[in-house]
Amino acid sequence: MKAARRPMRALASAPTSRRYVSRTSNAKSSVAASPASSTTTLQHHVSASLQSTSSTTTPLAQLPLSTVLRSLVILSVSSSSLLLKPCIYALSTLAHPKTAILDVARNPLLNAVVKHTIYKQFNAGENKTEVQRSIRDIKSLGYRGVLLGYAREVLVGEGNVDPFDEKLAREEIQTWLDGTLKTVDMAQEGDFVALKWTGMGHQVLHYLQQKLDPSEQMDKAIKQVCDLAIARNARLLVDAEEQAVQHGIENWALRYQKYCNARTPGKAIFFNTYQAYLKSTPATIARHLEFARAEGFTAGVKLVRGAYLKTEPRQLIWDVKEDTDACYDGVVEALLTRRYNAMLRPASEKHTVELPPLNVIIATHNRDSVRKAHAIRLQQAASGDLAARDVDLSYAQLQGMADEVSCELLQGFPGGEGAPAKESPNVYKLLTWGTVKECMGFLMRRAVENTEAVGRTKQSQEAMMGELRRRARRAFGLGN
């Protein structure tokens, strides 16, 4: 029996117990109902995976000491409601400086301080040499690769620019194209490149808001990126953004999914991003899957919880965090088993049981969701479930966040009875590159996002503190 849950608004007067939709908690959210024949088995493997430990070596042991120390400092600030607000104010000031001394592009000392602290925690570098060094370092830890994005963007409501200024539009699109082609060039085979279409400038922003098809120049630029990615055997994914532009983004995503994925049978080159905190997300995914089925290409689905909680219309978002968790886990179960369920319902009367072939990226910092997904894969491997063969699965977390979840995945969660002892999942880290100035907006969003995820950030901070204590005890011969 599902316990009664308080509505979001009832928690406003109780800061110590506030539960935001995008926040991660330790409570186990229910996986949406699946066909009766498989539910008991899946629950058994989920339970076994959640209760087990992966190794006698702690997951964070492989991280360099410098990374542990920097992460501990930044996570300590992020998990403190007292320190986080001044940090956000400082980042906002640096992102929109009113004097030269506060401009990271004009103040070398300030630039160096930011670059070697918070910038280095979350970003890959300012040029190809720095970015490729970061990618090598990440892969040396055992990660399969990276999701690499170019930081430049234009925000809704930013500036007072005429979107019909064709000269400016051409310049902005070309700037985006140059940076994005550089990003694809930096990526290695099998890596992902994250596309942010609002980075193409104010005219593109207008087109997305009005749900217009891309102009000839926009289309040519995007196809040039697609063609290079296919030639380099890299993959593309388009970021989800605010609802003011998201419907336009989804329309474009379907257009270029078809353009890319129809050329690579059985493999998704182009992925769209879906935010589980939106009530409409299951229905949107179902519609897009049917479009992929009808057009004959493999769908690419990246699922996140969502990062625009403070700016989205509240009525579009699930009422309580537990509903977002149930949505996320229910959709993941349907995608991995390729069977519609109580959360992801069919969009067509012709296809009511089985999903079309698809590739999936589970992009979350929520340990419970990751373990549940991995338990499903272990159960499928143990039973020889053929559905899993058509679902190429990757996991992704932001660089500098939830490292304890990423590293635990790298070790391989053990399964339940009858499951393989280990599976080697595809684990990726999401990195953004660009100058310190270009990355300030990205860093600002990471800080704001943490105001809605203090509980999860606190878990990461405690994990880093525990790892530092373990290394100190080992250094003094007091055990592992």
XYZ file of C-alpha atoms in Angstrom:
480
model
C 0.000 0.000 0.000
C 1.475 3.335 -1.003
C 1.990 5.701 1.894
C 0.218 9.054 1.850
C 2.425 11.881 0.662
C 2.279 15.544 1.465
C 1.926 17.990 -1.422
C 4.940 20.133 -2.242
C 3.377 23.366 -1.014
C 2.727 21.939 2.445
C 6.460 21.645 3.048
C 7.308 25.292 2.573
C 7.275 26.021 6.303
C 9.502 23.090 7.221
C 12.980 23.604 5.723
C 14.498 20.645 7.540
C 12.137 18.183 5.855
C 11.708 19.815 2.451
C 11.601 17.340 -0.432
C 12.187 18.826 -3.844
C 11.311 17.052 -7.034
C 14.875 16.954 -8.349
C 16.529 16.066 -5.066
C 17.971 12.591 -4.462
C 17.044 10.799 -1.258
C 17.819 7.464 0.351
C 14.199 6.350 0.207
C 13.598 3.575 -2.303
C 11.114 4.653 -4.939
C 8.830 2.054 -6.429
C 9.481 0.709 -9.902
C 6.369 1.057 -12.013
C 4.335 -2.086 -12.527
C 5.581 -4.516 -15.163
C 4.019 -7.691 -16.574
C 3.191 -10.058 -13.741
C 5.413 -12.814 -15.077
C 8.590 -10.761 -14.612
C 7.857 -8.509 -11.617
C 8.836 -10.994 -8.896
C 12.121 -11.867 -10.566
C 13.046 -8.215 -11.155
C 12.216 -7.300 -7.564
C 14.416 -10.149 -6.316
C 17.423 -8.932 -8.290
C 16.780 -5.285 -7.393
C 16.692 -6.212 -3.720
C 19.862 -8.288 -3.979
C 21.704 -5.529 -5.811
C 20.632 -2.834 -3.353
C 21.721 -4.868 -0.330
C 25.114 -6.004 -1.606
C 28.523 -4.364 -1.606
C 30.650 -4.404 -4.681
C 34.190 -4.954 -3.468
C 36.526 -4.900 -0.517
C 38.100 -1.852 -2.195
C 36.125 1.339 -1.773
C 34.817 2.767 -5.058
C 36.552 6.132 -4.561
C 39.967 4.556 -3.959
C 40.974 5.012 -7.589
C 40.543 8.806 -7.547
C 43.686 10.958 -7.211
C 44.110 12.607 -3.818
C 43.920 16.059 -5.419
C 40.500 15.197 -6.852
C 39.244 13.919 -3.486
C 40.399 17.072 -1.687
C 38.998 19.488 -4.284
C 35.716 17.571 -4.404
C 35.454 17.583 -0.623
C 35.854 21.358 -0.437
C 33.372 22.101 -3.242
C 30.836 19.515 -2.046
C 31.086 20.865 1.513
C 30.109 24.302 0.220
C 27.375 22.862 -2.034
C 25.822 20.850 0.790
C 25.729 23.812 3.174
C 22.638 26.010 2.909
C 24.640 28.721 4.707
C 27.555 28.721 2.244
C 25.772 27.849 -0.987
C 23.791 31.091 -1.324
C 26.883 33.347 -1.123
C 28.567 31.007 -3.621
C 25.667 31.380 -6.067
C 25.749 35.160 -5.640
C 29.488 35.183 -6.354
C 29.068 33.039 -9.469
C 26.240 35.249 -10.681
C 28.460 38.299 -10.248
C 31.274 36.633 -12.196
C 28.898 35.476 -14.933
C 27.585 39.041 -15.376
C 30.467 41.302 -14.279
C 29.908 45.036 -14.074
C 33.573 45.932 -13.603
C 36.798 44.738 -15.215
C 38.167 43.428 -11.914
C 35.262 40.951 -11.665
C 35.533 39.834 -15.305
C 37.340 36.488 -15.509
C 38.209 37.244 -19.133
C 40.027 40.474 -18.166
C 41.403 39.714 -14.693
C 44.183 37.070 -14.994
C 44.423 36.436 -11.238
C 40.676 35.902 -10.869
C 40.714 33.704 -13.972
C 43.441 31.497 -12.468
C 41.633 31.140 -9.132
C 38.353 30.125 -10.777
C 40.043 27.838 -13.315
C 41.937 25.796 -10.723
C 38.988 25.391 -8.353
C 35.364 25.165 -9.434
C 36.117 25.278 -13.179
C 38.500 22.308 -12.942
C 35.959 20.375 -10.891
C 33.318 20.397 -13.633
C 34.995 21.335 -16.921
C 37.349 19.673 -19.377
C 39.523 22.594 -20.439
C 39.781 25.665 -22.635
C 41.439 24.112 -25.704
C 42.018 20.816 -27.479
C 45.190 19.958 -25.540
C 43.519 20.462 -22.149
C 40.316 18.696 -23.183
C 42.041 15.622 -24.566
C 44.199 15.409 -21.428
C 41.024 15.421 -19.338
C 39.494 12.702 -21.525
C 42.614 10.546 -21.142
C 42.561 11.001 -17.363
C 38.907 9.980 -17.199
C 39.395 6.899 -19.363
C 42.437 5.879 -17.309
C 40.073 5.469 -14.344
C 38.047 2.912 -16.293
C 35.319 5.071 -17.802
C 34.166 4.077 -21.271
C 34.275 7.681 -22.441
C 32.799 11.152 -22.065
C 29.781 13.225 -22.980
C 31.475 16.395 -24.157
C 29.668 19.681 -24.626
C 30.594 23.192 -25.768
C 29.684 25.734 -23.090
C 28.442 28.594 -25.248
C 24.696 29.282 -24.973
C 22.037 31.969 -25.201
C 19.425 31.992 -22.448
C 15.743 32.755 -22.859
C 15.188 36.453 -22.162
C 18.888 37.269 -22.375
C 19.752 40.587 -23.982
C 17.673 42.807 -26.239
C 18.633 41.543 -29.683
C 16.637 41.619 -32.894
C 16.175 37.952 -33.914
C 15.655 39.044 -37.537
C 19.103 40.609 -37.797
C 20.384 38.261 -40.520
C 24.010 39.380 -40.307
C 24.116 38.709 -36.566
C 22.291 35.391 -37.046
C 24.866 34.193 -39.579
C 27.715 35.158 -37.265
C 26.162 33.425 -34.236
C 25.378 30.230 -36.142
C 28.912 30.137 -37.550
C 30.401 30.630 -34.075
C 28.309 27.723 -32.775
C 29.259 25.571 -35.754
C 32.973 26.244 -35.354
C 32.867 25.400 -31.645
C 30.730 22.301 -32.128
C 32.906 20.941 -34.942
C 35.894 21.438 -32.631
C 34.026 19.467 -29.975
C 33.374 16.559 -32.330
C 37.025 16.688 -33.368
C 38.111 16.483 -29.710
C 35.838 13.531 -28.984
C 37.152 10.028 -29.532
C 35.460 7.033 -31.099
C 32.407 6.039 -29.083
C 32.227 9.313 -27.142
C 29.122 11.510 -27.073
C 28.969 15.174 -28.052
C 26.251 17.213 -26.334
C 24.518 19.800 -28.522
C 22.914 22.922 -27.107
C 20.926 24.506 -29.882
C 20.318 27.736 -28.010
C 24.065 28.238 -28.397
C 23.362 28.999 -32.078
C 22.151 32.437 -31.132
C 19.128 34.687 -30.772
C 17.495 33.850 -34.089
C 17.608 30.133 -33.299
C 16.142 30.899 -29.890
C 13.253 32.666 -31.634
C 12.732 29.744 -34.040
C 12.627 27.261 -31.154
C 10.194 29.371 -29.147
C 7.885 29.630 -32.147
C 8.296 25.905 -33.000
C 9.521 26.784 -36.489
C 11.516 24.457 -38.700
C 15.211 25.332 -38.892
C 16.252 27.792 -41.573
C 18.421 26.666 -44.468
C 21.575 27.903 -42.727
C 20.639 26.293 -39.412
C 19.842 22.998 -41.123
C 23.093 23.043 -43.069
C 25.116 23.698 -39.900
C 23.440 20.926 -37.906
C 23.805 18.409 -40.742
C 27.484 19.291 -41.029
C 27.901 18.349 -37.364
C 25.891 15.147 -37.886
C 27.985 14.119 -40.877
C 31.263 14.646 -39.017
C 30.020 12.682 -35.991
C 29.043 9.731 -38.189
C 32.412 9.860 -39.960
C 34.244 9.934 -36.603
C 32.031 7.200 -35.093
C 31.025 9.606 -32.318
C 27.475 10.082 -31.080
C 25.361 13.190 -30.562
C 22.779 14.134 -27.975
C 20.752 17.280 -27.708
C 20.283 18.802 -24.259
C 16.846 19.420 -22.789
C 16.172 23.049 -21.904
C 13.404 25.250 -20.537
C 9.827 24.647 -21.659
C 9.832 27.943 -23.564
C 12.051 26.256 -26.174
C 11.762 22.552 -25.360
C 8.913 21.706 -27.748
C 10.871 23.252 -30.596
C 13.954 21.300 -29.517
C 11.998 18.039 -29.557
C 10.709 18.696 -33.076
C 14.234 19.329 -34.317
C 15.552 16.303 -32.422
C 13.173 13.965 -34.264
C 14.225 15.494 -37.583
C 17.926 14.884 -36.963
C 17.432 11.526 -35.260
C 15.912 10.354 -38.508
C 18.706 11.979 -40.534
C 21.452 10.269 -38.473
C 20.002 7.043 -37.129
C 18.450 5.897 -40.400
C 22.014 5.768 -41.769
C 23.273 3.501 -38.962
C 20.856 0.519 -38.714
C 20.628 -0.943 -35.237
C 22.554 1.932 -33.670
C 21.487 5.349 -32.448
C 23.887 8.138 -33.369
C 21.553 10.943 -32.288
C 19.852 11.016 -28.848
C 17.166 13.254 -27.394
C 17.053 14.164 -23.690
C 13.884 13.662 -21.615
C 13.242 15.132 -18.153
C 11.466 12.767 -15.768
C 10.175 15.518 -13.472
C 7.722 16.580 -16.180
C 4.360 14.828 -16.027
C 4.244 14.723 -19.827
C 7.551 12.869 -20.265
C 6.245 9.263 -20.459
C 3.712 10.224 -23.139
C 6.347 12.221 -25.038
C 8.780 9.297 -25.057
C 6.014 6.933 -26.192
C 5.136 9.208 -29.133
C 8.761 9.544 -30.159
C 9.295 5.787 -29.983
C 6.370 5.259 -32.321
C 7.811 7.853 -34.694
C 11.111 5.937 -34.713
C 9.263 2.666 -35.322
C 7.274 4.147 -38.209
C 10.349 5.729 -39.797
C 12.473 2.601 -39.329
C 15.364 3.877 -37.198
C 16.725 3.046 -33.737
C 15.631 5.625 -31.159
C 18.145 7.284 -28.845
C 16.809 8.135 -25.360
C 18.735 9.987 -22.666
C 16.745 10.199 -19.420
C 17.474 12.794 -16.735
C 15.461 13.975 -13.752
C 15.572 17.631 -14.814
C 17.481 20.806 -14.049
C 14.988 23.686 -14.429
C 12.805 23.171 -11.375
C 12.930 26.819 -10.336
C 11.982 28.227 -13.741
C 9.469 25.727 -15.151
C 5.690 26.237 -14.758
C 4.960 24.368 -11.534
C 1.834 22.629 -12.821
C 3.901 20.771 -15.429
C 6.037 19.063 -12.784
C 5.149 16.085 -10.598
C 3.679 17.149 -7.251
C 6.214 15.383 -5.016
C 9.680 13.949 -5.458
C 8.461 10.382 -5.026
C 6.381 10.793 -8.192
C 9.467 11.873 -10.126
C 11.353 8.846 -8.787
C 8.523 6.527 -9.793
C 8.425 8.108 -13.249
C 12.166 7.783 -13.724
C 12.407 4.179 -12.547
C 9.226 3.113 -14.319
C 10.352 4.549 -17.646
C 13.799 2.949 -17.240
C 12.243 -0.440 -16.572
C 10.067 -0.171 -19.680
C 13.005 0.916 -21.847
C 15.363 -1.808 -20.653
C 12.793 -4.610 -20.904
C 11.332 -3.153 -24.115
C 7.847 -3.645 -22.737
C 5.229 -0.972 -22.046
C 4.136 -0.776 -18.412
C 1.975 1.290 -16.076
C 4.294 4.310 -16.402
C 5.250 4.176 -20.074
C 2.023 3.446 -21.927
C 1.792 2.777 -25.667
C 1.042 5.676 -27.999
C -0.325 3.433 -30.758
C -3.146 0.919 -30.780
C -1.126 -1.232 -33.186
C 1.794 -1.749 -30.791
C 0.735 -2.243 -27.191
C 3.308 -4.674 -25.783
C 6.819 -4.340 -27.174
C 8.883 -1.196 -27.679
C 10.918 -0.736 -30.864
C 14.724 -1.168 -30.745
C 16.397 1.668 -28.872
C 19.602 2.849 -27.219
C 19.442 4.332 -23.718
C 21.529 6.678 -21.576
C 20.603 6.652 -17.896
C 21.894 10.048 -16.772
C 21.300 10.350 -13.043
C 23.137 10.891 -9.765
C 20.519 8.850 -7.893
C 22.205 5.679 -6.611
C 18.924 3.796 -6.158
C 17.885 4.383 -9.769
C 21.299 3.286 -11.036
C 21.247 0.122 -8.937
C 17.724 -0.759 -10.037
C 18.661 -0.380 -13.678
C 21.789 -2.449 -13.217
C 19.817 -5.147 -11.410
C 17.476 -5.411 -14.395
C 20.467 -5.878 -16.691
C 21.918 -8.553 -14.442
C 18.617 -10.400 -14.408
C 18.423 -10.195 -18.190
C 21.964 -11.528 -18.522
C 21.210 -14.413 -16.172
C 18.012 -15.396 -17.998
C 19.307 -14.830 -21.526
C 16.623 -12.209 -22.176
C 16.872 -11.337 -25.871
C 15.239 -7.929 -25.349
C 18.456 -6.604 -23.834
C 20.328 -7.198 -27.089
C 18.409 -4.378 -28.761
C 18.966 -1.922 -25.895
C 22.494 -0.554 -25.841
C 22.763 0.958 -22.340
C 25.096 3.642 -20.999
C 25.218 5.404 -17.628
C 26.316 9.028 -17.221
C 27.049 11.429 -14.391
C 28.429 14.938 -14.435
C 32.148 15.318 -13.953
C 32.778 16.346 -10.357
C 29.400 15.105 -9.088
C 28.232 11.724 -7.755
C 31.699 10.196 -8.203
C 30.823 7.576 -5.602
C 27.967 6.383 -7.864
C 30.123 6.393 -10.996
C 33.018 4.571 -9.342
C 30.693 1.995 -7.813
C 29.368 1.277 -11.301
C 32.921 0.888 -12.587
C 33.561 -1.787 -9.981
C 30.466 -3.624 -11.162
C 27.515 -4.150 -8.847
C 27.188 -7.834 -7.912
C 23.901 -9.482 -8.808
C 21.523 -11.766 -7.007
C 21.342 -15.540 -7.100
C 21.903 -16.905 -10.599
C 23.194 -13.591 -11.973
C 26.739 -13.049 -13.250
C 29.217 -12.049 -10.553
C 29.903 -8.830 -12.404
C 28.916 -6.836 -15.423
C 31.072 -4.148 -16.993
C 28.615 -1.331 -17.704
C 29.307 1.555 -20.073
C 29.949 4.476 -17.715
C 30.516 8.013 -19.008
C 31.298 11.359 -17.439
C 29.669 14.526 -18.772
C 32.176 17.325 -19.354
C 31.802 20.843 -20.696
C 34.622 22.713 -22.382
C 35.184 26.356 -23.187
C 36.947 29.377 -21.766
C 36.422 30.154 -18.103
C 34.185 33.036 -19.211
C 32.088 30.816 -21.507
C 31.629 28.225 -18.757
C 30.362 30.619 -16.077
C 26.717 30.072 -17.062
C 27.200 26.287 -16.827
C 28.866 26.598 -13.407
C 26.080 28.895 -12.238
C 23.470 26.251 -13.158
C 25.391 23.549 -11.294
C 25.306 25.687 -8.149
C 21.595 26.495 -8.509
C 20.841 22.831 -9.177
C 22.506 21.948 -5.880
C 20.060 24.144 -3.971
C 17.451 21.543 -4.975
C 19.734 18.594 -4.232
C 21.373 19.345 -0.896
C 20.563 15.842 0.392
C 22.256 14.123 -2.548
C 25.221 16.510 -2.429
C 25.578 15.831 1.292
C 25.826 12.100 0.526
C 28.620 12.786 -1.964
C 30.396 15.029 0.549
C 30.180 12.334 3.224
C 31.506 9.743 0.782
C 34.537 11.942 -0.004
C 35.133 12.580 3.695
C 34.956 8.846 4.367
C 37.466 8.190 1.587
C 39.843 10.824 2.980
C 39.618 9.246 6.455
C 40.277 5.795 4.981
C 43.429 7.057 3.243
C 44.594 8.770 6.443
C 44.131 5.549 8.467
C 45.985 3.586 5.818
C 48.841 6.116 5.764
C 49.280 5.679 9.507
C 49.030 1.886 9.329
C 45.658 1.742 11.020
C 43.946 -0.468 8.380
C 42.378 -0.088 4.948
